[in-house]
Coordinates of C-alpha atoms in Angstrom, one line a residue:
M188 CA 12.1 -25.5 -13.0
R189 CA 15.9 -25.7 -13.1
M190 CA 18.1 -24.7 -10.3
A191 CA 21.8 -24.6 -9.7
N192 CA 23.2 -27.8 -8.2
G193 CA 24.5 -26.1 -5.1
L194 CA 21.1 -24.5 -4.4
V195 CA 19.3 -27.9 -4.9
A196 CA 21.8 -29.5 -2.5
L197 CA 21.2 -26.8 0.1
V198 CA 17.5 -26.9 -0.2
L199 CA 17.3 -30.7 0.0
G200 CA 19.8 -30.8 2.8
F201 CA 17.7 -28.3 4.7
S202 CA 14.6 -30.3 4.0
V203 CA 16.0 -33.6 5.3
T204 CA 17.2 -31.9 8.5
C205 CA 13.8 -30.4 9.1
A206 CA 12.0 -33.7 8.3
G207 CA 14.2 -35.6 10.6
S208 CA 13.6 -33.3 13.6
A209 CA 9.8 -32.9 13.2
G210 CA 7.4 -35.1 15.0
A211 CA 4.6 -36.8 13.2
Q212 CA 2.1 -34.1 14.1
T213 CA 4.3 -31.1 13.4
L214 CA 3.0 -29.0 10.5
R215 CA 5.6 -26.8 8.7
I216 CA 4.3 -23.8 6.7
G217 CA 6.6 -22.0 4.2
L218 CA 5.9 -18.2 4.4
Q219 CA 6.8 -15.7 1.6
E220 CA 8.4 -13.4 4.2
D221 CA 9.2 -13.1 7.9
P222 CA 6.4 -11.3 9.9
D223 CA 6.9 -7.9 11.6
R224 CA 6.1 -7.6 15.4
L225 CA 3.9 -10.3 16.7
D226 CA 1.5 -7.9 18.4
P227 CA -1.8 -7.2 16.7
A228 CA -1.6 -3.6 18.0
Q229 CA 1.7 -3.0 16.2
S230 CA 1.6 -5.4 13.3
A231 CA 1.2 -4.0 9.8
T232 CA 2.0 -6.9 7.5
F233 CA -0.2 -9.4 5.7
V234 CA 2.1 -12.3 6.6
G235 CA 1.7 -11.4 10.3
R236 CA -2.1 -12.0 9.9
I237 CA -1.3 -15.6 8.8
V238 CA 0.8 -16.3 11.8
F239 CA -1.8 -14.6 14.2
A240 CA -4.4 -17.1 13.1
A241 CA -2.6 -19.9 14.8
V242 CA -2.1 -18.2 18.1
C243 CA -4.7 -15.4 18.5
D244 CA -8.4 -16.0 18.2
K245 CA -10.6 -13.0 17.3
L246 CA -13.9 -11.8 18.6
I247 CA -15.4 -12.5 15.2
D248 CA -14.1 -14.5 12.2
I249 CA -15.3 -14.7 8.5
D250 CA -16.1 -17.8 6.5
A251 CA -15.2 -18.7 3.0
K252 CA -18.2 -16.6 1.7
L253 CA -17.2 -13.5 3.8
N254 CA -20.0 -14.0 6.3
Y255 CA -19.2 -13.0 9.8
I256 CA -19.2 -16.0 12.2
P257 CA -18.6 -16.4 15.9
Q258 CA -15.3 -17.0 17.4
L259 CA -14.6 -15.6 20.9
A260 CA -17.9 -13.7 20.6
T261 CA -20.9 -16.0 20.1
E262 CA -23.3 -13.3 19.0
W263 CA -23.6 -9.5 18.5
S264 CA -26.3 -7.0 17.9
W265 CA -26.5 -3.3 17.0
G266 CA -28.4 -0.8 19.2
A267 CA -31.7 0.7 17.9
D268 CA -29.9 3.8 16.7
G269 CA -26.9 1.9 15.3
K270 CA -24.5 3.7 17.8
S271 CA -23.8 0.8 20.0
L272 CA -22.7 -2.8 19.4
T273 CA -23.2 -5.5 22.1
L274 CA -21.2 -8.7 22.0
K275 CA -21.9 -11.9 24.0
L276 CA -18.7 -13.8 24.8
R277 CA -18.0 -17.4 24.7
P278 CA -18.0 -18.9 28.3
D279 CA -15.1 -20.8 29.9
V280 CA -12.4 -19.4 27.5
V281 CA -8.9 -18.9 29.0
F282 CA -5.7 -17.4 27.6
H283 CA -2.5 -19.3 27.3
D284 CA -1.4 -18.2 30.7
G285 CA -4.7 -19.5 32.3
T286 CA -6.3 -16.1 32.9
P287 CA -10.0 -15.8 31.9
M288 CA -11.0 -14.4 28.6
D289 CA -14.0 -12.3 29.9
G290 CA -15.6 -8.9 29.5
E291 CA -12.8 -7.2 31.5
A292 CA -10.2 -8.7 29.2
V293 CA -12.0 -7.6 26.1
K294 CA -12.3 -4.0 27.5
V295 CA -8.5 -4.0 28.2
N296 CA -7.7 -5.1 24.7
L297 CA -10.1 -2.8 22.9
D298 CA -9.0 0.2 25.0
R299 CA -5.4 -0.7 24.2
Y300 CA -6.1 -0.8 20.4
R301 CA -7.9 2.5 20.4
T302 CA -5.6 4.6 22.8
A303 CA -2.1 3.1 23.1
D304 CA 0.6 5.4 21.7
Y305 CA 2.1 2.5 19.8
S306 CA -1.2 1.1 18.5
S307 CA -1.6 1.0 14.7
R308 CA -5.3 0.2 15.2
K309 CA -6.4 3.6 16.5
G310 CA -7.8 4.7 13.1
E311 CA -9.8 1.5 12.7
M312 CA -11.3 2.0 16.2
K313 CA -11.9 5.7 15.9
S314 CA -15.7 5.3 16.1
V315 CA -15.5 3.5 19.5
A316 CA -16.1 6.1 22.3
N317 CA -16.3 3.7 25.2
V318 CA -16.2 0.0 26.1
V319 CA -18.7 -1.0 28.8
V320 CA -18.5 -4.3 30.6
V321 CA -22.2 -5.2 31.1
D322 CA -21.5 -8.4 32.9
P323 CA -18.6 -11.0 32.7
L324 CA -19.8 -12.3 29.3
T325 CA -21.2 -9.2 27.7
V326 CA -19.5 -6.1 26.5
R327 CA -21.1 -3.0 24.8
L328 CA -19.2 -0.8 22.4
E329 CA -20.6 2.7 22.5
L330 CA -20.0 4.5 19.3
S331 CA -19.6 8.2 18.3
R332 CA -21.3 7.4 15.0
V333 CA -22.9 4.5 13.2
D334 CA -20.0 2.4 11.8
A335 CA -21.0 -0.7 9.9
P336 CA -17.4 -1.6 8.9
L337 CA -16.7 -2.1 12.7
L338 CA -17.6 -5.8 12.3
S339 CA -14.9 -6.2 9.8
V340 CA -12.4 -4.5 12.1
L341 CA -13.3 -6.9 14.9
A342 CA -12.8 -9.8 12.5
D343 CA -9.2 -8.7 12.0
R344 CA -6.3 -7.6 14.3
A345 CA -8.3 -5.3 16.4
G346 CA -10.6 -8.2 17.4
M347 CA -7.6 -10.4 18.6
M348 CA -7.6 -10.8 22.4
L349 CA -4.4 -11.0 24.5
S350 CA -4.0 -11.8 28.1
P351 CA -4.5 -8.6 30.3
K352 CA -2.0 -10.1 32.8
A353 CA 0.7 -10.5 30.0
L354 CA -0.1 -7.1 28.6
A355 CA 0.4 -5.4 32.0
E356 CA 3.7 -7.2 32.5
A357 CA 5.1 -6.7 29.0
G358 CA 3.4 -3.7 27.5
P359 CA 4.6 -3.1 23.8
N360 CA 7.2 -5.9 24.3
I361 CA 4.2 -8.4 24.3
A362 CA 5.4 -8.9 20.6
N363 CA 8.3 -10.9 21.9
R364 CA 6.0 -13.5 23.5
P365 CA 2.3 -13.1 22.5
V366 CA -0.2 -14.6 25.0
C367 CA -3.5 -15.1 23.4
A368 CA -6.5 -17.5 23.4
G369 CA -5.9 -19.3 20.2
P370 CA -5.3 -23.0 19.4
F371 CA -1.5 -22.8 19.7
K372 CA 0.7 -21.0 22.1
F373 CA 4.1 -19.3 21.4
V374 CA 7.3 -21.3 22.0
E375 CA 10.1 -19.4 20.2
R376 CA 11.0 -17.2 17.3
V377 CA 14.3 -17.1 15.4
A378 CA 14.2 -14.1 13.1
Q379 CA 14.2 -15.0 9.4
Q380 CA 14.3 -18.7 10.3
K381 CA 11.3 -20.0 12.2
I382 CA 8.3 -19.3 14.6
V383 CA 7.2 -22.2 16.7
F384 CA 3.9 -22.8 18.3
E385 CA 2.6 -25.8 20.2
R386 CA -0.9 -27.0 20.9
F387 CA -2.8 -25.3 23.7
E388 CA -4.6 -28.1 25.6
Q389 CA -7.2 -25.7 27.2
Y390 CA -8.3 -24.3 23.9
W391 CA -12.1 -23.8 23.8
N392 CA -12.3 -25.5 20.4
K393 CA -9.6 -28.2 20.9
S394 CA -11.6 -30.9 19.2
Q395 CA -10.9 -29.3 15.9
I396 CA -7.1 -29.1 16.5
H397 CA -5.3 -32.2 15.5
L398 CA -1.7 -31.1 15.4
Q399 CA 0.8 -30.9 18.2
Q400 CA 3.0 -28.3 16.8
V401 CA 3.1 -25.7 14.0
V402 CA 6.3 -24.2 12.6
F403 CA 6.3 -21.2 10.3
E404 CA 9.4 -20.9 8.1
P405 CA 10.0 -17.6 6.1
M406 CA 11.4 -18.4 2.6
P407 CA 11.2 -15.4 0.4
D408 CA 12.2 -17.3 -2.8
T409 CA 9.2 -19.0 -4.3
T410 CA 11.5 -21.6 -6.0
T411 CA 13.0 -22.5 -2.5
R412 CA 9.5 -22.9 -1.0
T413 CA 8.4 -25.0 -3.9
A414 CA 11.5 -27.2 -3.7
N415 CA 11.0 -27.7 0.0
L416 CA 7.4 -28.7 -0.5
L417 CA 8.3 -31.3 -3.1
S418 CA 11.1 -32.7 -1.0
G419 CA 9.0 -33.1 2.1
G420 CA 10.6 -30.2 4.1
L421 CA 7.3 -28.4 4.2
E422 CA 3.7 -29.5 4.3
I423 CA 2.1 -26.1 3.3
V424 CA 3.4 -23.3 1.2
E425 CA 1.5 -20.1 0.9
R426 CA 1.4 -17.6 -2.0
L427 CA 2.6 -19.7 -4.8
Q428 CA 3.2 -18.0 -8.1
P429 CA 1.1 -19.0 -11.1
S430 CA 4.2 -20.2 -12.8
D431 CA 4.7 -22.7 -10.1
L432 CA 1.4 -24.5 -10.8
K433 CA 2.3 -26.6 -13.8
Q434 CA 5.1 -28.4 -12.0
L435 CA 3.2 -29.0 -8.8
K436 CA 0.0 -30.2 -10.5
A437 CA 2.0 -32.8 -12.3
D438 CA 3.5 -34.2 -9.0
K439 CA 1.3 -36.7 -7.1
R440 CA 3.2 -35.8 -3.8
V441 CA 1.4 -32.5 -3.6
K442 CA -1.9 -30.7 -4.0
V443 CA -2.8 -27.3 -5.0
A444 CA -5.6 -25.2 -3.4
S445 CA -6.8 -21.9 -4.7
T446 CA -9.5 -19.2 -4.3
T447 CA -10.1 -15.7 -5.6
A448 CA -8.5 -13.2 -3.2
L449 CA -9.7 -10.0 -1.6
A450 CA -6.3 -8.7 -2.6
Y451 CA -6.0 -6.6 -5.7
N452 CA -3.6 -4.5 -7.7
T453 CA -4.4 -1.0 -8.9
I454 CA -2.6 1.9 -10.6
S455 CA -2.5 4.9 -8.3
I456 CA -2.4 8.2 -10.2
N457 CA -1.0 11.3 -8.6
L458 CA -3.6 14.0 -9.2
A459 CA -2.8 16.7 -6.7
N460 CA 0.2 15.8 -4.5
G461 CA 3.1 18.1 -5.2
P462 CA 5.1 19.2 -8.3
K463 CA 5.0 15.8 -10.0
A464 CA 1.2 16.0 -10.1
A465 CA 1.3 19.6 -11.4
A466 CA 3.4 18.6 -14.3
S467 CA 1.7 15.2 -15.0
V468 CA -0.2 14.6 -18.2
L469 CA -2.4 12.1 -16.3
A470 CA -3.4 14.8 -13.8
K471 CA -4.2 17.5 -16.3
D472 CA -7.2 16.0 -18.1
P473 CA -9.6 13.1 -17.1
R474 CA -9.8 12.2 -20.8
V475 CA -6.1 11.2 -20.8
R476 CA -6.8 8.8 -17.8
E477 CA -9.8 7.4 -19.6
A478 CA -7.7 6.8 -22.7
L479 CA -5.1 5.0 -20.6
E480 CA -7.7 2.7 -19.2
L481 CA -9.1 2.0 -22.6
S482 CA -5.7 1.1 -23.9
L483 CA -5.5 -1.8 -21.4
D484 CA -6.9 -5.3 -21.9
R485 CA -7.2 -6.6 -18.3
D486 CA -8.0 -10.2 -19.5
A487 CA -4.9 -10.3 -21.7
I488 CA -2.8 -8.9 -18.7
V489 CA -4.1 -11.7 -16.5
Q490 CA -3.4 -14.3 -19.3
V491 CA 0.1 -13.2 -20.1
V492 CA 1.5 -12.3 -16.7
F493 CA -0.5 -14.7 -14.4
D494 CA -1.1 -17.6 -16.7
G495 CA -4.9 -16.8 -16.6
E496 CA -5.1 -17.5 -12.8
F497 CA -5.9 -14.0 -11.6
V498 CA -9.3 -12.3 -12.0
A499 CA -9.7 -9.1 -14.0
T500 CA -11.7 -6.3 -12.3
N501 CA -12.3 -2.6 -12.6
Q502 CA -13.4 -2.1 -9.0
P503 CA -11.8 -2.6 -5.6
Q504 CA -13.9 -5.7 -5.2
S505 CA -13.7 -9.0 -7.3
V506 CA -16.4 -9.5 -9.9
A507 CA -17.6 -12.4 -7.8
S508 CA -18.1 -10.3 -4.7
P509 CA -21.6 -9.4 -3.6
W510 CA -20.3 -5.8 -3.4
Y511 CA -19.2 -5.6 -7.0
V512 CA -21.4 -3.2 -9.0
K513 CA -22.5 -5.3 -11.9
E514 CA -24.0 -2.5 -13.8
L515 CA -20.5 -1.0 -14.3
P516 CA -18.6 -4.0 -15.7
V517 CA -14.9 -4.2 -16.8
P518 CA -14.6 -2.1 -19.9
R519 CA -13.4 -3.7 -23.1
R520 CA -10.2 -2.4 -24.6
D521 CA -10.8 0.2 -27.3
V522 CA -7.6 1.7 -28.8
A523 CA -9.5 3.7 -31.4
R524 CA -11.5 5.4 -28.7
A525 CA -8.4 6.0 -26.7
K526 CA -6.8 7.7 -29.5
A527 CA -9.9 9.8 -30.2
L528 CA -9.9 10.9 -26.6
L529 CA -6.3 12.0 -26.7
A530 CA -7.0 14.0 -29.9
E531 CA -9.9 15.7 -28.1
A532 CA -7.6 16.6 -25.3
G533 CA -5.0 17.9 -27.8
I534 CA -2.3 15.5 -26.5
S535 CA -1.1 13.1 -29.2
K536 CA 1.9 11.6 -27.3
P537 CA 1.3 11.7 -23.6
A538 CA 4.3 10.5 -21.6
F539 CA 4.5 9.6 -17.9
T540 CA 6.5 7.4 -15.5
L541 CA 5.0 4.2 -14.1
S542 CA 6.6 3.2 -10.7
V543 CA 6.7 -0.5 -9.6
T544 CA 8.5 -2.6 -7.0
T545 CA 11.5 -4.9 -7.7
N546 CA 9.1 -7.9 -7.7
P547 CA 9.8 -9.5 -11.2
I548 CA 6.1 -10.2 -11.7
E549 CA 5.3 -6.5 -11.2
S550 CA 8.1 -5.5 -13.6
Q551 CA 6.6 -7.9 -16.2
L552 CA 3.1 -6.4 -15.6
A553 CA 4.5 -2.9 -16.1
Q554 CA 6.1 -4.0 -19.4
V555 CA 2.7 -5.3 -20.7
I556 CA 1.0 -2.1 -19.7
Q557 CA 3.7 -0.1 -21.4
A558 CA 3.3 -2.1 -24.6
M559 CA -0.5 -1.9 -24.6
A560 CA -0.6 1.9 -23.9
A561 CA 2.0 2.5 -26.6
E562 CA -0.6 1.3 -29.2
A563 CA -2.8 4.2 -28.2
G564 CA 0.1 6.8 -28.3
F565 CA 1.3 6.7 -24.7
E566 CA 5.1 6.8 -23.9
V567 CA 5.4 5.0 -20.6
K568 CA 8.7 5.0 -18.8
I569 CA 9.1 2.3 -16.1
E570 CA 10.8 3.1 -12.8
V571 CA 11.7 -0.1 -10.8
I572 CA 12.4 0.6 -7.1
E573 CA 12.5 -1.3 -3.8
Q574 CA 9.1 -1.6 -2.1
N575 CA 9.7 0.5 1.0
A576 CA 11.3 3.1 -1.3
L577 CA 8.2 3.1 -3.5
I578 CA 5.9 3.6 -0.5
A579 CA 8.1 6.5 0.7
K580 CA 8.0 8.2 -2.8
T581 CA 4.3 7.8 -3.3
T582 CA 3.6 9.1 0.2
K583 CA 5.6 12.3 -0.6
G584 CA 3.9 12.6 -4.0
D585 CA 7.1 11.9 -5.8
Y586 CA 5.5 9.9 -8.5
E587 CA 3.1 10.1 -11.5
A588 CA 1.6 6.6 -11.5
A589 CA 2.4 3.5 -9.5
I590 CA 1.3 -0.1 -9.4
V591 CA 0.3 -0.9 -5.8
I592 CA -1.4 -3.8 -3.9
W593 CA -4.0 -3.9 -1.1
S594 CA -4.5 -7.2 0.7
G595 CA -8.3 -6.6 0.9
R596 CA -10.9 -6.6 3.6
A597 CA -14.3 -8.3 3.9
D598 CA -16.2 -5.0 4.3
P599 CA -16.2 -2.9 1.1
D600 CA -15.3 0.3 2.9
G601 CA -12.0 -1.1 3.8
N602 CA -11.1 -1.6 0.1
I603 CA -12.3 1.9 -1.1
S604 CA -12.0 4.5 1.5
I605 CA -8.3 3.9 2.1
W606 CA -7.4 5.2 -1.5
L607 CA -10.3 7.4 -2.5
T608 CA -11.6 9.5 0.5
C609 CA -10.0 12.9 0.8
D610 CA -8.3 11.9 4.0
G611 CA -7.7 8.2 3.1
F612 CA -4.5 7.0 4.7
L613 CA -3.3 5.6 1.4
N614 CA -4.6 8.4 -0.7
W615 CA -1.1 9.3 -2.0
G616 CA -2.4 11.0 -5.2
K617 CA -4.6 13.4 -3.2
Y618 CA -7.7 12.6 -5.1
C619 CA -10.6 14.3 -3.5
S620 CA -14.4 14.4 -4.2
K621 CA -16.6 15.7 -1.5
D622 CA -19.5 14.0 -3.1
L623 CA -17.8 10.7 -3.0
D624 CA -16.8 11.3 0.7
R625 CA -20.4 12.0 1.6
I626 CA -21.7 8.9 -0.2
L627 CA -19.1 6.6 1.5
A628 CA -19.9 8.2 4.9
D629 CA -23.6 7.4 4.3
A630 CA -22.7 3.8 3.5
R631 CA -20.7 3.4 6.7
A632 CA -23.7 4.7 8.7
K633 CA -26.0 1.9 7.5
T634 CA -26.1 -1.7 8.5
D635 CA -28.6 -2.8 5.8
P636 CA -26.6 -4.5 3.0
V637 CA -29.1 -3.6 0.3
A638 CA -29.0 0.1 1.3
R639 CA -25.2 0.1 1.5
L640 CA -24.9 -1.5 -2.0
A641 CA -26.9 1.4 -3.4
D642 CA -24.5 3.8 -1.9
Y643 CA -21.4 1.8 -3.2
T644 CA -23.1 1.9 -6.7
A645 CA -23.4 5.7 -6.5
A646 CA -19.8 5.9 -5.3
A647 CA -18.5 3.7 -8.2
K648 CA -20.1 6.0 -10.7
I649 CA -18.0 8.8 -9.3
Y650 CA -14.6 7.1 -8.8
L651 CA -14.7 5.1 -12.1
R652 CA -15.3 8.4 -13.8
D653 CA -12.6 10.3 -12.2
R654 CA -10.0 7.6 -12.3
G655 CA -7.8 8.5 -9.4
H656 CA -7.1 4.8 -9.5
I657 CA -7.4 2.3 -12.3
F658 CA -8.1 -1.1 -10.7
L659 CA -6.6 -4.0 -12.6
Y660 CA -7.3 -7.4 -11.1
N661 CA -7.8 -9.6 -8.0
H662 CA -5.2 -12.1 -7.1
K663 CA -5.8 -15.7 -6.5
W664 CA -4.5 -17.2 -3.3
L665 CA -2.5 -20.3 -4.3
W666 CA -1.4 -22.8 -1.7
G667 CA 0.8 -25.9 -2.2
L668 CA -0.1 -28.8 0.1
S669 CA 1.6 -32.1 0.9
E670 CA -0.5 -35.1 -0.1
K671 CA -0.5 -35.9 3.7
V672 CA -2.5 -32.7 4.6
D673 CA -6.3 -33.1 4.9
G674 CA -9.0 -30.7 6.0
F675 CA -7.4 -27.6 4.6
N676 CA -10.1 -25.0 3.6
T677 CA -9.4 -21.9 1.5
H678 CA -10.6 -18.4 2.4
P679 CA -10.6 -15.3 0.3
D680 CA -8.6 -13.4 2.9
G681 CA -5.6 -15.7 2.3
I682 CA -5.4 -16.6 6.0
I683 CA -4.5 -20.2 6.9
R684 CA -7.0 -21.5 9.5
L685 CA -5.7 -24.7 11.2
Q686 CA -9.0 -25.8 12.6
G687 CA -9.8 -29.2 11.1
V688 CA -6.4 -29.6 9.4
T689 CA -4.9 -33.1 9.9
L690 CA -1.6 -34.6 8.9
R691 CA -1.5 -38.2 7.9
Q692 CA 1.7 -40.2 8.4

């Protein structure tokens, strides 16, 4: 990968400076972007979740196979009617300020997530009507309805516990200095440059923490992150691009780790949100949307755009997920059938605009879709706009179709309902099926995985027929590691867990 000499000098100079100032047990991690506010109640970014894993333990975690496992809670059980969830807490846990992590602390945190004006977790916690402290190491969540996805919620930001003392003193400004119960405690943050944490000696699981300090360094340019990894300025780099792999795999100074991600890309189609939908050829006839899907070869898209690294799917779960509906596999490309459907609909040259972000990879993806769809008779215009502007336009309904990403959740409901329920908070295209809503509500009200899968199978038969979304592929999480890093384990949620990670000199 060739770079301008000035950029090389800048990167290498930066790397030498960092290497010279870092102790032997300082791990430096290159991030794709700078996180937003470091408060789980206010955070909305994926990269924030990566940083939180170093500082804020959760009630529940997930393992590499998406099983729920203990963290601050050692066990949990549903009530007989499914309308309560009782958690047993780990004894002798303290926050970074020395205050106890007990039932009262859990109640303070969960009540904040579900009621604070500034909390972005209120929707996730909607089913929790009350939090009862049974004893110092037991809390019971009383629910307004059965809510199986709640375990997934508690395994994410709404399950992260912060010191009640620090919360009382700082309120929403806790983001400036989060005080949690995780393996590392906050030291400093310099916006767009670094976030520094140091080892917490009273951490309940300290035998699994072998680093003295962790420094997160935002580096939006993937070339810069890769160069710093190769020069020794970073020990871990997250979210490599597939195009980086050939260079890294050929270099003995580094290792590459990967796993299929929960994250996926999909084409959101505006069916009923404003004038753009009313005039859109995609919204007028479901046969046109079916023709569009049949014009696409997902495997070829993955090969051309992502060097074969990503995983084609037609559902909001990867084909390897236990929640993937195997009886409804990824459809093969069929241009002849696509043309026949357009003829049946009386539309020989359907035209629409496909909106994408300024990310070069997404622009390439849009061009491949444009070329494939053209073979079936579609005229696709590509609109490239900045990410926040794209979100603003789609939210208002100012689009026909858009390529969008979701970082993914362990529970299937968190991957489906956001886009496809009538009141889904990302249902920009206003797709609405009362039958689908009913089935998804039934699935949320069951805790038996077999029964839930039957509901998700029935749901898939509806949303795959209606095509309010055309799901394309799952990402792969790709990490670059220094040869000195041992004990790094991959997870499909893309979160870097530092338990067990060591750094050889």
